[in-house]
DNA sequence: CTACAATGCTTGATACATGAAGTATGGCGG
DNA sequence: CCGCCATACTTCATGTATCAAGCATTGTAG
């Protein structure tokens, strides 16, 4: 609408340059990505600080424990890393420390001796019951300026991004 | 609208529990936050992988160099960390490596001998000119499923989150 | 059954990333 | 102009985070 963008005439893409259909839209998407990144970091920072001062724990530990809390039947290491969108080796270290502190435990998986079934312990569950409620309130506060309609829209947009894969 | 939520009657908040006005909305916001986090990590992962295989560099390095590229007059260390929403000590290390590789340089700030003015070098600019174009195309591709309207909406929502501070 | 690629996880090297403590300079009230 | 707090960075310890390599186990083709 604004302007034609890259016209698909002959003699084009001879240089095999990055293919962008609509330059204006591309820049708009870049702005969105930058804002997304900053907003995410801001919220992460606020949550991290509260987790530290209130529970003397870290964000990754909370994330893993939260995932285990939501899956009482246990999760395999690989399921955890996929669920949290982090690398495999990463989960190993965080789970190690959680096990060390008695918040989680590694069990065997029948029929596959390579895998572990990580489960939250009673001690971990007790802690998470308390933390989860507060975490919910924190997120509610940090996103307080986002209306219900915008929340739904944002969820939909994020899913669009994720499911492109 | 859906339901009354916590009525603000007497005998409330005697336990000083986390204050949540509307539980349904709070949970919706939590879902949004979780999706935001996953989407961000997904895109970050894709960008990181491309930066590594294509330019043998990392995301933090790119972010800093990109900021410097956008501010040819130079930025103070503190400005950089604020701009990128990362800690102060973090920027020190990344800039150190960029300087080591000759992509950036530290200059003095007149009238304040505590501060440094970090600037992109010609070598850095040459590299960024190329990387920026490709980075734009990558983001455009990764967010290809987000319409122009949604892009604008998302930017607005992210700003709402950030400006709450 | 038997190579052999694939899977599930850990380990190790490197680079972030944070918070707290330390150093140097700036700026202000008295 | 002096004490003193604030500011701008750096340094350090610790905890992620990634990728690549390695180990054990599984699945599968022949």
mmCIF file of C-alpha atoms (C1' of nucleotides) in Angstrom:
data_model
loop_
_atom_site.group_PDB
_atom_site.id
_atom_site.type_symbol
_atom_site.label_atom_id
_atom_site.label_comp_id
_atom_site.label_asym_id
_atom_site.label_seq_id
_atom_site.Cartn_x
_atom_site.Cartn_y
_atom_site.Cartn_z
ATOM 1 C CA UNK A 1 0.000 0.000 0.000
ATOM 2 C CA UNK A 2 2.551 2.508 1.134
ATOM 3 C CA UNK A 3 4.990 1.660 -1.585
ATOM 4 C CA UNK A 4 5.594 -1.266 -3.821
ATOM 5 C CA UNK A 5 8.401 -2.929 -1.939
ATOM 6 C CA UNK A 6 10.596 -5.192 -4.010
ATOM 7 C CA UNK A 7 8.979 -5.532 -7.359
ATOM 8 C CA UNK A 8 9.339 -9.050 -8.615
ATOM 9 C CA UNK A 9 10.507 -7.981 -12.020
ATOM 10 C CA UNK A 10 13.235 -9.657 -14.038
ATOM 11 C CA UNK A 11 16.873 -9.185 -13.046
ATOM 12 C CA UNK A 12 15.823 -9.494 -9.426
ATOM 13 C CA UNK A 13 17.357 -11.651 -6.706
ATOM 14 C CA UNK A 14 20.306 -12.267 -8.933
ATOM 15 C CA UNK A 15 22.465 -11.506 -5.897
ATOM 16 C CA UNK A 16 20.478 -13.958 -3.760
ATOM 17 C CA UNK A 17 20.092 -11.295 -1.121
ATOM 18 C CA UNK A 18 17.918 -11.965 1.926
ATOM 19 C CA UNK A 19 14.390 -12.308 0.669
ATOM 20 C CA UNK A 20 12.039 -9.740 2.116
ATOM 21 C CA UNK A 21 8.655 -9.291 0.533
ATOM 22 C CA UNK A 22 7.633 -6.107 2.318
ATOM 23 C CA UNK A 23 10.355 -3.978 3.782
ATOM 24 C CA UNK A 24 8.012 -1.860 5.860
ATOM 25 C CA UNK A 25 6.423 -4.914 7.438
ATOM 26 C CA UNK A 26 9.809 -6.503 8.017
ATOM 27 C CA UNK A 27 10.982 -3.473 9.951
ATOM 28 C CA UNK A 28 7.778 -3.486 11.904
ATOM 29 C CA UNK A 29 8.401 -7.104 12.848
ATOM 30 C CA UNK A 30 11.935 -6.213 13.907
ATOM 31 C CA UNK A 31 10.591 -3.479 16.161
ATOM 32 C CA UNK A 32 8.172 -5.979 17.635
ATOM 33 C CA UNK A 33 10.939 -8.452 18.293
ATOM 34 C CA UNK A 34 13.080 -5.816 20.000
ATOM 35 C CA UNK A 35 10.212 -4.728 22.202
ATOM 36 C CA UNK A 36 9.361 -8.324 23.005
ATOM 37 C CA UNK A 37 12.918 -8.943 24.065
ATOM 38 C CA UNK A 38 13.059 -5.901 26.298
ATOM 39 C CA UNK A 39 9.690 -6.580 27.893
ATOM 40 C CA UNK A 40 10.639 -10.181 28.551
ATOM 41 C CA UNK A 41 13.926 -9.168 30.134
ATOM 42 C CA UNK A 42 12.207 -6.576 32.275
ATOM 43 C CA UNK A 43 9.685 -9.049 33.651
ATOM 44 C CA UNK A 44 12.341 -11.729 34.063
ATOM 45 C CA UNK A 45 14.457 -9.302 36.027
ATOM 46 C CA UNK A 46 11.601 -8.375 38.340
ATOM 47 C CA UNK A 47 10.692 -11.998 38.941
ATOM 48 C CA UNK A 48 14.300 -12.974 39.511
ATOM 49 C CA UNK A 49 14.767 -10.280 42.088
ATOM 50 C CA UNK A 50 11.655 -11.267 44.000
ATOM 51 C CA UNK A 51 12.493 -14.954 43.921
ATOM 52 C CA UNK A 52 15.897 -14.150 45.292
ATOM 53 C CA UNK A 53 14.881 -11.788 48.084
ATOM 54 C CA UNK A 54 11.757 -13.710 49.073
ATOM 55 C CA UNK A 55 12.801 -17.335 48.563
ATOM 56 C CA UNK A 56 16.531 -17.205 48.010
ATOM 57 C CA UNK A 57 16.204 -19.090 44.750
ATOM 58 C CA UNK A 58 16.705 -18.455 41.055
ATOM 59 C CA UNK A 59 14.513 -18.233 37.993
ATOM 60 C CA UNK A 60 15.732 -21.425 36.296
ATOM 61 C CA UNK A 61 15.218 -23.387 39.492
ATOM 62 C CA UNK A 62 11.728 -22.003 39.810
ATOM 63 C CA UNK A 63 10.936 -22.774 36.197
ATOM 64 C CA UNK A 64 11.998 -26.383 36.498
ATOM 65 C CA UNK A 65 10.278 -26.903 39.821
ATOM 66 C CA UNK A 66 7.162 -25.283 38.436
ATOM 67 C CA UNK A 67 7.161 -27.659 35.499
ATOM 68 C CA UNK A 68 7.556 -30.629 37.821
ATOM 69 C CA UNK A 69 4.791 -29.258 40.014
ATOM 70 C CA UNK A 70 2.509 -29.199 37.002
ATOM 71 C CA UNK A 71 3.460 -32.788 36.118
ATOM 72 C CA UNK A 72 3.228 -34.786 39.355
ATOM 73 C CA UNK A 73 3.691 -38.031 37.443
ATOM 74 C CA UNK A 74 7.192 -36.915 36.597
ATOM 75 C CA UNK A 75 8.997 -35.787 33.474
ATOM 76 C CA UNK A 76 11.947 -37.122 31.534
ATOM 77 C CA UNK A 77 14.955 -34.837 31.237
ATOM 78 C CA UNK A 78 14.308 -34.416 27.538
ATOM 79 C CA UNK A 79 10.675 -33.539 28.170
ATOM 80 C CA UNK A 80 11.777 -30.895 30.635
ATOM 81 C CA UNK A 81 14.193 -29.261 28.254
ATOM 82 C CA UNK A 82 11.613 -29.230 25.477
ATOM 83 C CA UNK A 83 8.922 -27.873 27.764
ATOM 84 C CA UNK A 84 11.131 -25.065 28.981
ATOM 85 C CA UNK A 85 12.734 -24.421 25.601
ATOM 86 C CA UNK A 86 16.262 -24.752 26.898
ATOM 87 C CA UNK A 87 19.145 -27.021 26.013
ATOM 88 C CA UNK A 88 19.552 -30.558 27.248
ATOM 89 C CA UNK A 89 22.755 -29.992 29.135
ATOM 90 C CA UNK A 90 21.219 -27.028 30.866
ATOM 91 C CA UNK A 91 18.503 -29.057 32.543
ATOM 92 C CA UNK A 92 21.054 -31.517 33.877
ATOM 93 C CA UNK A 93 22.727 -28.883 36.010
ATOM 94 C CA UNK A 94 19.578 -27.282 37.358
ATOM 95 C CA UNK A 95 18.018 -30.636 38.221
ATOM 96 C CA UNK A 96 21.273 -31.678 39.874
ATOM 97 C CA UNK A 97 21.023 -28.761 42.267
ATOM 98 C CA UNK A 98 17.326 -29.294 42.914
ATOM 99 C CA UNK A 99 18.015 -32.928 43.764
ATOM 100 C CA UNK A 100 20.915 -31.851 45.980
ATOM 101 C CA UNK A 101 18.533 -29.629 47.915
ATOM 102 C CA UNK A 102 15.894 -32.312 48.113
ATOM 103 C CA UNK A 103 13.244 -30.575 46.026
ATOM 104 C CA UNK A 104 13.296 -33.151 43.234
ATOM 105 C CA UNK A 105 14.365 -36.739 42.693
ATOM 106 C CA UNK A 106 15.470 -38.864 39.791
ATOM 107 C CA UNK A 107 13.725 -42.184 39.304
ATOM 108 C CA UNK A 108 14.167 -44.917 36.727
ATOM 109 C CA UNK A 109 11.994 -45.300 33.669
ATOM 110 C CA UNK A 110 10.801 -48.840 33.107
ATOM 111 C CA UNK A 111 11.585 -50.098 29.674
ATOM 112 C CA UNK A 112 14.283 -47.518 29.043
ATOM 113 C CA UNK A 113 17.368 -47.532 31.178
ATOM 114 C CA UNK A 114 18.798 -44.493 29.448
ATOM 115 C CA UNK A 115 16.120 -42.129 30.683
ATOM 116 C CA UNK A 116 15.320 -40.690 34.098
ATOM 117 C CA UNK A 117 11.958 -39.764 35.481
ATOM 118 C CA UNK A 118 12.338 -36.549 37.431
ATOM 119 C CA UNK A 119 9.697 -35.925 40.053
ATOM 120 C CA UNK A 120 9.020 -33.236 42.594
ATOM 121 C CA UNK A 121 9.403 -34.337 46.211
ATOM 122 C CA UNK A 122 7.022 -33.548 49.049
ATOM 123 C CA UNK A 123 9.439 -30.920 50.229
ATOM 124 C CA UNK A 124 9.463 -29.434 46.747
ATOM 125 C CA UNK A 125 5.698 -29.524 46.504
ATOM 126 C CA UNK A 126 5.287 -27.736 49.815
ATOM 127 C CA UNK A 127 7.608 -25.001 48.645
ATOM 128 C CA UNK A 128 5.977 -24.705 45.246
ATOM 129 C CA UNK A 129 2.478 -24.519 46.677
ATOM 130 C CA UNK A 130 3.532 -21.361 48.398
ATOM 131 C CA UNK A 131 5.706 -19.922 45.642
ATOM 132 C CA UNK A 132 3.189 -20.551 42.880
ATOM 133 C CA UNK A 133 0.537 -18.396 44.523
ATOM 134 C CA UNK A 134 2.933 -15.545 44.984
ATOM 135 C CA UNK A 135 4.392 -15.941 41.523
ATOM 136 C CA UNK A 136 0.901 -15.694 40.088
ATOM 137 C CA UNK A 137 0.344 -12.451 41.945
ATOM 138 C CA UNK A 138 3.677 -11.071 40.763
ATOM 139 C CA UNK A 139 2.962 -11.783 37.131
ATOM 140 C CA UNK A 140 -0.521 -10.345 37.539
ATOM 141 C CA UNK A 141 1.019 -7.185 38.908
ATOM 142 C CA UNK A 142 3.777 -6.940 36.310
ATOM 143 C CA UNK A 143 1.283 -7.364 33.483
ATOM 144 C CA UNK A 144 -1.396 -5.277 35.160
ATOM 145 C CA UNK A 145 -1.494 -2.793 32.310
ATOM 146 C CA UNK A 146 -2.446 -5.473 29.811
ATOM 147 C CA UNK A 147 -6.207 -5.760 29.410
ATOM 148 C CA UNK A 148 -7.989 -9.074 29.199
ATOM 149 C CA UNK A 149 -8.550 -8.614 25.483
ATOM 150 C CA UNK A 150 -4.888 -7.817 24.889
ATOM 151 C CA UNK A 151 -3.874 -10.793 26.973
ATOM 152 C CA UNK A 152 -5.860 -13.116 24.758
ATOM 153 C CA UNK A 153 -4.486 -11.470 21.665
ATOM 154 C CA UNK A 154 -0.945 -11.718 22.912
ATOM 155 C CA UNK A 155 -1.314 -15.411 23.726
ATOM 156 C CA UNK A 156 -2.599 -16.008 20.231
ATOM 157 C CA UNK A 157 0.281 -14.096 18.690
ATOM 158 C CA UNK A 158 2.870 -15.943 20.754
ATOM 159 C CA UNK A 159 1.360 -19.250 19.697
ATOM 160 C CA UNK A 160 1.541 -18.128 16.072
ATOM 161 C CA UNK A 161 5.242 -17.530 16.505
ATOM 162 C CA UNK A 162 5.851 -20.807 18.283
ATOM 163 C CA UNK A 163 3.850 -23.023 16.006
ATOM 164 C CA UNK A 164 5.616 -21.775 12.943
ATOM 165 C CA UNK A 165 8.534 -23.767 14.339
ATOM 166 C CA UNK B 1 -18.174 -9.500 34.174
ATOM 167 C CA UNK B 2 -17.651 -13.267 34.188
ATOM 168 C CA UNK B 3 -17.900 -13.507 37.951
ATOM 169 C CA UNK B 4 -17.407 -11.207 40.868
ATOM 170 C CA UNK B 5 -13.894 -12.186 41.772
ATOM 171 C CA UNK B 6 -12.816 -11.322 45.284
ATOM 172 C CA UNK B 7 -15.479 -9.104 46.696
ATOM 173 C CA UNK B 8 -13.938 -6.330 48.707
ATOM 174 C CA UNK B 9 -16.172 -6.927 51.692
ATOM 175 C CA UNK B 10 -15.125 -6.774 55.318
ATOM 176 C CA UNK B 11 -12.979 -9.549 56.760
ATOM 177 C CA UNK B 12 -10.945 -9.620 53.568
ATOM 178 C CA UNK B 13 -7.175 -9.543 53.211
ATOM 179 C CA UNK B 14 -6.812 -10.246 56.895
ATOM 180 C CA UNK B 15 -4.152 -12.803 55.973
ATOM 181 C CA UNK B 16 -2.333 -10.313 53.773
ATOM 182 C CA UNK B 17 -2.290 -12.868 51.003
ATOM 183 C CA UNK B 18 -1.065 -11.880 47.575
ATOM 184 C CA UNK B 19 -3.561 -9.352 46.300
ATOM 185 C CA UNK B 20 -5.303 -10.479 43.166
ATOM 186 C CA UNK B 21 -8.382 -8.635 42.057
ATOM 187 C CA UNK B 22 -9.532 -11.059 39.381
ATOM 188 C CA UNK B 23 -8.271 -14.595 39.558
ATOM 189 C CA UNK B 24 -9.360 -15.508 36.046
ATOM 190 C CA UNK B 25 -7.543 -12.543 34.572
ATOM 191 C CA UNK B 26 -4.495 -13.238 36.688
ATOM 192 C CA UNK B 27 -4.278 -16.773 35.340
ATOM 193 C CA UNK B 28 -4.751 -15.458 31.845
ATOM 194 C CA UNK B 29 -1.838 -13.103 32.385
ATOM 195 C CA UNK B 30 0.263 -15.975 33.669
ATOM 196 C CA UNK B 31 -0.489 -17.962 30.528
ATOM 197 C CA UNK B 32 0.491 -14.963 28.463
ATOM 198 C CA UNK B 33 3.764 -14.632 30.332
ATOM 199 C CA UNK B 34 4.586 -18.304 29.844
ATOM 200 C CA UNK B 35 3.846 -18.123 26.142
ATOM 201 C CA UNK B 36 5.848 -14.933 25.826
ATOM 202 C CA UNK B 37 8.801 -16.611 27.459
ATOM 203 C CA UNK B 38 8.655 -19.656 25.216
ATOM 204 C CA UNK B 39 8.221 -17.638 22.044
ATOM 205 C CA UNK B 40 11.118 -15.392 22.986
ATOM 206 C CA UNK B 41 13.368 -18.350 23.698
ATOM 207 C CA UNK B 42 12.401 -19.995 20.447
ATOM 208 C CA UNK B 43 13.262 -16.939 18.378
ATOM 209 C CA UNK B 44 16.416 -16.309 20.376
ATOM 210 C CA UNK B 45 17.502 -19.863 19.760
ATOM 211 C CA UNK B 46 16.946 -19.593 16.027
ATOM 212 C CA UNK B 47 18.805 -16.283 15.807
ATOM 213 C CA UNK B 48 21.658 -17.582 17.936
ATOM 214 C CA UNK B 49 22.100 -20.612 15.755
ATOM 215 C CA UNK B 50 22.182 -18.552 12.563
ATOM 216 C CA UNK B 51 24.583 -16.001 13.997
ATOM 217 C CA UNK B 52 26.874 -18.791 15.018
ATOM 218 C CA UNK B 53 26.853 -20.801 11.806
ATOM 219 C CA UNK B 54 26.818 -17.771 9.498
ATOM 220 C CA UNK B 55 29.021 -15.283 11.332
ATOM 221 C CA UNK B 56 30.623 -17.280 14.113
ATOM 222 C CA UNK B 57 29.363 -14.838 16.709
ATOM 223 C CA UNK B 58 26.915 -14.778 19.587
ATOM 224 C CA UNK B 59 23.633 -13.084 20.351
ATOM 225 C CA UNK B 60 24.929 -10.771 23.107
ATOM 226 C CA UNK B 61 27.759 -9.627 20.884
ATOM 227 C CA UNK B 62 25.339 -8.941 18.089
ATOM 228 C CA UNK B 63 22.991 -7.064 20.401
ATOM 229 C CA UNK B 64 25.720 -4.786 21.670
ATOM 230 C CA UNK B 65 27.199 -4.195 18.250
ATOM 231 C CA UNK B 66 23.747 -3.502 16.890
ATOM 232 C CA UNK B 67 23.134 -0.907 19.584
ATOM 233 C CA UNK B 68 26.448 0.743 18.785
ATOM 234 C CA UNK B 69 25.629 0.625 15.097
ATOM 235 C CA UNK B 70 22.428 2.507 15.815
ATOM 236 C CA UNK B 71 24.312 5.108 17.851
ATOM 237 C CA UNK B 72 27.347 6.117 15.789
ATOM 238 C CA UNK B 73 28.118 8.953 18.188
ATOM 239 C CA UNK B 74 28.868 6.344 20.823
ATOM 240 C CA UNK B 75 27.233 5.154 24.020
ATOM 241 C CA UNK B 76 28.317 5.092 27.617
ATOM 242 C CA UNK B 77 28.514 1.698 29.283
ATOM 243 C CA UNK B 78 25.554 2.553 31.477
ATOM 244 C CA UNK B 79 23.526 3.632 28.477
ATOM 245 C CA UNK B 80 24.271 0.343 26.804
ATOM 246 C CA UNK B 81 23.163 -1.759 29.754
ATOM 247 C CA UNK B 82 19.976 0.257 30.112
ATOM 248 C CA UNK B 83 19.257 0.077 26.418
ATOM 249 C CA UNK B 84 19.722 -3.676 26.326
ATOM 250 C CA UNK B 85 18.071 -4.298 29.688
ATOM 251 C CA UNK B 86 21.006 -6.228 31.079
ATOM 252 C CA UNK B 87 23.228 -5.734 34.090
ATOM 253 C CA UNK B 88 26.142 -3.383 34.234
ATOM 254 C CA UNK B 89 28.805 -5.999 34.790
ATOM 255 C CA UNK B 90 27.476 -7.951 31.861
ATOM 256 C CA UNK B 91 28.175 -5.229 29.337
ATOM 257 C CA UNK B 92 31.744 -4.899 30.548
ATOM 258 C CA UNK B 93 32.598 -8.423 29.471
ATOM 259 C CA UNK B 94 30.876 -8.340 26.107
ATOM 260 C CA UNK B 95 32.389 -4.965 25.210
ATOM 261 C CA UNK B 96 35.788 -6.249 26.334
ATOM 262 C CA UNK B 97 35.596 -9.021 23.762
ATOM 263 C CA UNK B 98 34.291 -6.732 21.040
ATOM 264 C CA UNK B 99 37.194 -4.368 21.668
ATOM 265 C CA UNK B 100 39.604 -7.304 21.683
ATOM 266 C CA UNK B 101 38.346 -8.268 18.240
ATOM 267 C CA UNK B 102 38.489 -4.695 16.997
ATOM 268 C CA UNK B 103 34.776 -4.206 16.432
ATOM 269 C CA UNK B 104 34.406 -1.525 19.085
ATOM 270 C CA UNK B 105 36.576 0.927 20.959
ATOM 271 C CA UNK B 106 36.468 2.707 24.284
ATOM 272 C CA UNK B 107 36.999 6.459 24.285
ATOM 273 C CA UNK B 108 37.068 9.003 27.041
ATOM 274 C CA UNK B 109 34.159 11.228 27.923
ATOM 275 C CA UNK B 110 35.095 14.859 28.338
ATOM 276 C CA UNK B 111 34.005 16.237 31.643
ATOM 277 C CA UNK B 112 33.616 12.820 33.256
ATOM 278 C CA UNK B 113 36.640 10.673 33.694
ATOM 279 C CA UNK B 114 34.612 7.856 35.212
ATOM 280 C CA UNK B 115 32.702 7.107 32.048
ATOM 281 C CA UNK B 116 33.705 5.582 28.735
ATOM 282 C CA UNK B 117 32.273 6.317 25.353
ATOM 283 C CA UNK B 118 31.997 3.072 23.458
ATOM 284 C CA UNK B 119 31.921 3.403 19.715
ATOM 285 C CA UNK B 120 31.727 1.006 16.813
ATOM 286 C CA UNK B 121 34.858 0.872 14.665
ATOM 287 C CA UNK B 122 34.970 0.867 10.876
ATOM 288 C CA UNK B 123 35.612 -2.843 10.993
ATOM 289 C CA UNK B 124 32.581 -3.249 13.214
ATOM 290 C CA UNK B 125 30.429 -1.098 10.979
ATOM 291 C CA UNK B 126 31.380 -3.077 7.907
ATOM 292 C CA UNK B 127 30.406 -6.279 9.643
ATOM 293 C CA UNK B 128 27.175 -4.869 11.019
ATOM 294 C CA UNK B 129 26.102 -3.449 7.690
ATOM 295 C CA UNK B 130 26.050 -6.977 6.407
ATOM 296 C CA UNK B 131 24.693 -8.689 9.487
ATOM 297 C CA UNK B 132 21.898 -6.192 10.049
ATOM 298 C CA UNK B 133 20.348 -6.867 6.661
ATOM 299 C CA UNK B 134 20.401 -10.573 7.209
ATOM 300 C CA UNK B 135 19.182 -10.264 10.772
ATOM 301 C CA UNK B 136 16.236 -8.236 9.531
ATOM 302 C CA UNK B 137 15.358 -10.987 7.084
ATOM 303 C CA UNK B 138 15.659 -13.655 9.774
ATOM 304 C CA UNK B 139 13.325 -11.859 12.124
ATOM 305 C CA UNK B 140 10.938 -11.208 9.293
ATOM 306 C CA UNK B 141 10.916 -14.910 8.559
ATOM 307 C CA UNK B 142 10.611 -16.029 12.171
ATOM 308 C CA UNK B 143 7.671 -13.682 12.744
ATOM 309 C CA UNK B 144 6.181 -14.278 9.317
ATOM 310 C CA UNK B 145 2.942 -15.597 10.796
ATOM 311 C CA UNK B 146 2.283 -12.339 12.619
ATOM 312 C CA UNK B 147 0.145 -9.979 10.571
ATOM 313 C CA UNK B 148 0.849 -6.284 10.329
ATOM 314 C CA UNK B 149 -2.101 -5.503 12.597
ATOM 315 C CA UNK B 150 -0.925 -7.999 15.192
ATOM 316 C CA UNK B 151 2.584 -6.634 14.972
ATOM 317 C CA UNK B 152 1.358 -3.177 15.862
ATOM 318 C CA UNK B 153 -0.794 -4.555 18.638
ATOM 319 C CA UNK B 154 2.069 -6.569 20.053
ATOM 320 C CA UNK B 155 4.390 -3.570 20.055
ATOM 321 C CA UNK B 156 1.787 -1.578 21.928
ATOM 322 C CA UNK B 157 1.308 -4.357 24.484
ATOM 323 C CA UNK B 158 5.052 -4.746 25.043
ATOM 324 C CA UNK B 159 5.336 -1.007 25.595
ATOM 325 C CA UNK B 160 2.508 -1.190 28.118
ATOM 326 C CA UNK B 161 4.468 -3.780 30.046
ATOM 327 C CA UNK B 162 7.706 -1.878 29.874
ATOM 328 C CA UNK B 163 6.363 1.538 30.753
ATOM 329 C CA UNK B 164 4.678 0.285 33.876
ATOM 330 C CA UNK B 165 8.252 -0.040 35.143
ATOM 331 C "C1'" DC C 1 21.416 -62.264 15.911
ATOM 332 C "C1'" DT C 2 24.519 -58.191 14.754
ATOM 333 C "C1'" DA C 3 26.345 -54.139 13.031
ATOM 334 C "C1'" DC C 4 25.053 -49.453 13.455
ATOM 335 C "C1'" DA C 5 22.571 -45.392 13.466
ATOM 336 C "C1'" DA C 6 19.560 -43.092 16.743
ATOM 337 C "C1'" DT C 7 18.216 -41.747 21.352
ATOM 338 C "C1'" DG C 8 18.764 -39.969 26.362
ATOM 339 C "C1'" DC C 9 21.667 -38.059 29.175
ATOM 340 C "C1'" DT C 10 26.065 -36.243 31.121
ATOM 341 C "C1'" DT C 11 30.446 -33.854 30.829
ATOM 342 C "C1'" DG C 12 33.584 -30.117 29.635
ATOM 343 C "C1'" DA C 13 34.866 -25.765 27.562
ATOM 344 C "C1'" DT C 14 33.389 -21.258 26.826
ATOM 345 C "C1'" DA C 15 30.463 -17.298 27.132
ATOM 346 C "C1'" DC C 16 27.018 -15.034 29.325
ATOM 347 C "C1'" DA C 17 24.443 -12.866 33.290
ATOM 348 C "C1'" DT C 18 23.620 -11.403 37.820
ATOM 349 C "C1'" DG C 19 24.516 -9.240 42.461
ATOM 350 C "C1'" DA C 20 27.747 -7.596 45.617
ATOM 351 C "C1'" DA C 21 31.957 -5.494 46.620
ATOM 352 C "C1'" DG C 22 35.645 -2.526 45.256
ATOM 353 C "C1'" DT C 23 37.833 1.695 42.886
ATOM 354 C "C1'" DA C 24 37.791 6.193 41.134
ATOM 355 C "C1'" DT C 25 35.568 10.365 40.155
ATOM 356 C "C1'" DG C 26 31.814 13.732 40.526
ATOM 357 C "C1'" DG C 27 28.838 16.730 42.981
ATOM 358 C "C1'" DC C 28 26.834 18.764 46.889
ATOM 359 C "C1'" DG C 29 26.019 20.950 51.512
ATOM 360 C "C1'" DG C 30 28.175 23.424 54.965
ATOM 361 C "C1'" DC D 1 37.332 23.514 50.198
ATOM 362 C "C1'" DC D 2 36.044 19.429 52.747
ATOM 363 C "C1'" DG D 3 33.454 15.511 54.146
ATOM 364 C "C1'" DC D 4 30.423 12.317 52.103
ATOM 365 C "C1'" DC D 5 27.056 10.286 49.318
ATOM 366 C "C1'" DA D 6 26.090 9.286 44.562
ATOM 367 C "C1'" DT D 7 27.602 7.764 40.076
ATOM 368 C "C1'" DA D 8 30.266 4.952 36.436
ATOM 369 C "C1'" DC D 9 32.749 1.037 35.917
ATOM 370 C "C1'" DT D 10 35.167 -3.125 36.936
ATOM 371 C "C1'" DT D 11 36.033 -7.338 39.373
ATOM 372 C "C1'" DC D 12 34.697 -11.553 41.539
ATOM 373 C "C1'" DA D 13 31.966 -15.545 42.788
ATOM 374 C "C1'" DT D 14 28.276 -18.222 41.346
ATOM 375 C "C1'" DG D 15 24.780 -20.001 38.486
ATOM 376 C "C1'" DT D 16 23.103 -20.583 34.275
ATOM 377 C "C1'" DA D 17 23.217 -21.629 29.037
ATOM 378 C "C1'" DT D 18 25.002 -23.376 24.782
ATOM 379 C "C1'" DC D 19 27.399 -26.661 21.809
ATOM 380 C "C1'" DA D 20 30.195 -30.555 20.995
ATOM 381 C "C1'" DA D 21 31.902 -34.817 22.506
ATOM 382 C "C1'" DG D 22 31.274 -38.967 24.964
ATOM 383 C "C1'" DC D 23 28.843 -42.998 27.060
ATOM 384 C "C1'" DA D 24 25.293 -46.291 27.527
ATOM 385 C "C1'" DT D 25 21.123 -48.201 25.751
ATOM 386 C "C1'" DT D 26 17.595 -48.914 22.045
ATOM 387 C "C1'" DG D 27 15.802 -49.771 17.745
ATOM 388 C "C1'" DT D 28 16.365 -51.570 13.318
ATOM 389 C "C1'" DA D 29 17.961 -53.365 8.892
ATOM 390 C "C1'" DG D 30 19.939 -57.296 6.861
#
